[in-house]
Amino acid sequence: MTTSNSPSEGKARLLRLTSAIKKLALAQAEHNEWQSALLAIQEDMNDQLVAGKAEMEATFATAHKKYTMLTAGAQTFIHETEQKGMDLEVKSEQLEAEVQACMAEACLEY
């Protein structure tokens, strides 16, 4: 019987172990490359989210400013229109009083 610890068997095991270590090192290097690529993608996505959020906030601020200006303009228009309406009502009452006075005067003349 031969022993299982012969020099040639030990050398073969050492070669298999060395080959397995090299394969493991290559797999680890590939894993590190993929991890770096995924981290770069994640950073890019985060940058895009931050930029998108900033753009959305700027758009909202602009829209809010325009809304505020339009609302203020509408309120001014409504106030001015109400004021003109009251002025016209007063003027209408004055004209009606003048017409009544003219009619009364015309009736007295005839």
Short mmCIF file of C-alpha atoms in Angstrom, two decimals:
data_model
loop_
_atom_site.label_atom_id
_atom_site.label_comp_id
_atom_site.label_asym_id
_atom_site.label_seq_id
_atom_site.Cartn_x
_atom_site.Cartn_y
_atom_site.Cartn_z
CA MET A 1 0.00 0.00 0.00
CA THR A 2 1.05 3.55 -0.75
CA THR A 3 0.58 6.39 1.64
CA SER A 4 -1.66 9.29 0.71
CA ASN A 5 0.94 11.84 1.69
CA SER A 6 3.37 11.25 -1.13
CA PRO A 7 5.33 14.25 -2.44
CA SER A 8 3.51 14.18 -5.78
CA GLU A 9 0.11 14.20 -4.07
CA GLY A 10 1.21 17.07 -1.83
CA LYS A 11 2.43 18.98 -4.88
CA ALA A 12 -0.89 18.34 -6.68
CA ARG A 13 -2.83 19.58 -3.64
CA LEU A 14 -0.63 22.64 -3.44
CA LEU A 15 -1.25 23.37 -7.14
CA ARG A 16 -5.04 22.96 -6.68
CA LEU A 17 -4.94 25.19 -3.61
CA THR A 18 -2.88 27.81 -5.47
CA SER A 19 -5.29 27.65 -8.42
CA ALA A 20 -8.29 28.02 -6.08
CA ILE A 21 -6.65 31.01 -4.34
CA LYS A 22 -5.99 32.67 -7.72
CA LYS A 23 -9.62 32.07 -8.78
CA LEU A 24 -10.81 33.48 -5.45
CA ALA A 25 -8.57 36.54 -5.90
CA LEU A 26 -9.94 37.09 -9.42
CA ALA A 27 -13.51 36.69 -8.18
CA GLN A 28 -12.82 39.16 -5.34
CA ALA A 29 -11.33 41.66 -7.82
CA GLU A 30 -14.38 41.31 -10.09
CA HIS A 31 -16.66 41.71 -7.07
CA ASN A 32 -14.78 44.89 -6.09
CA GLU A 33 -15.15 46.27 -9.65
CA TRP A 34 -18.90 45.60 -9.61
CA GLN A 35 -19.23 47.13 -6.16
CA SER A 36 -17.35 50.25 -7.30
CA ALA A 37 -19.57 50.51 -10.38
CA LEU A 38 -22.71 50.13 -8.25
CA LEU A 39 -21.48 52.79 -5.82
CA ALA A 40 -20.80 55.16 -8.73
CA ILE A 41 -24.32 54.54 -10.07
CA GLN A 42 -25.79 55.13 -6.61
CA GLU A 43 -23.85 58.39 -6.22
CA ASP A 44 -25.01 59.53 -9.66
CA MET A 45 -28.62 58.69 -8.79
CA ASN A 46 -28.32 60.57 -5.49
CA ASP A 47 -26.86 63.58 -7.33
CA GLN A 48 -29.75 63.46 -9.80
CA LEU A 49 -32.27 63.23 -6.94
CA VAL A 50 -30.71 66.22 -5.20
CA ALA A 51 -30.67 68.20 -8.46
CA GLY A 52 -34.26 67.16 -9.22
CA LYS A 53 -35.37 68.19 -5.74
CA ALA A 54 -33.65 71.56 -6.09
CA GLU A 55 -35.26 72.09 -9.50
CA MET A 56 -38.67 71.11 -8.14
CA GLU A 57 -38.28 73.48 -5.19
CA ALA A 58 -37.24 76.32 -7.52
CA THR A 59 -40.21 75.61 -9.80
CA PHE A 60 -42.56 75.57 -6.81
CA ALA A 61 -41.09 78.83 -5.49
CA THR A 62 -41.56 80.47 -8.90
CA ALA A 63 -45.12 79.16 -9.21
CA HIS A 64 -45.94 80.30 -5.66
CA LYS A 65 -44.52 83.76 -6.39
CA LYS A 66 -46.61 84.02 -9.59
CA TYR A 67 -49.70 82.78 -7.72
CA THR A 68 -49.14 85.38 -5.00
CA MET A 69 -48.73 88.15 -7.60
CA LEU A 70 -51.84 87.03 -9.52
CA THR A 71 -53.87 86.79 -6.31
CA ALA A 72 -52.76 90.25 -5.25
CA GLY A 73 -53.58 91.60 -8.72
CA ALA A 74 -56.99 89.94 -8.66
CA GLN A 75 -57.74 91.35 -5.21
CA THR A 76 -56.73 94.83 -6.37
CA PHE A 77 -58.92 94.46 -9.49
CA ILE A 78 -61.89 93.30 -7.38
CA HIS A 79 -61.43 96.18 -4.93
CA GLU A 80 -61.16 98.71 -7.76
CA THR A 81 -64.19 97.22 -9.51
CA GLU A 82 -66.23 97.34 -6.30
CA GLN A 83 -65.15 100.94 -5.76
CA LYS A 84 -66.14 101.86 -9.34
CA GLY A 85 -69.44 100.07 -8.82
CA MET A 86 -70.14 102.11 -5.70
CA ASP A 87 -69.08 105.30 -7.49
CA LEU A 88 -71.42 104.46 -10.39
CA GLU A 89 -74.25 103.73 -7.96
CA VAL A 90 -73.78 107.14 -6.31
CA LYS A 91 -73.59 108.83 -9.70
CA SER A 92 -76.70 106.93 -10.84
CA GLU A 93 -78.58 108.10 -7.74
CA GLN A 94 -77.43 111.68 -8.41
CA LEU A 95 -78.56 111.48 -12.03
CA GLU A 96 -81.89 109.98 -10.98
CA ALA A 97 -82.36 112.84 -8.53
CA GLU A 98 -81.55 115.34 -11.28
CA VAL A 99 -84.00 113.66 -13.65
CA GLN A 100 -86.69 113.75 -10.94
CA ALA A 101 -85.95 117.42 -10.32
CA CYS A 102 -86.10 118.20 -14.04
CA MET A 103 -89.39 116.31 -14.36
CA ALA A 104 -90.82 118.13 -11.36
CA GLU A 105 -89.72 121.45 -12.80
CA ALA A 106 -91.16 120.54 -16.20
CA CYS A 107 -94.46 119.59 -14.58
CA LEU A 108 -94.60 122.89 -12.75
CA GLU A 109 -94.04 124.82 -15.95
CA TYR A 110 -97.03 123.18 -17.66
#
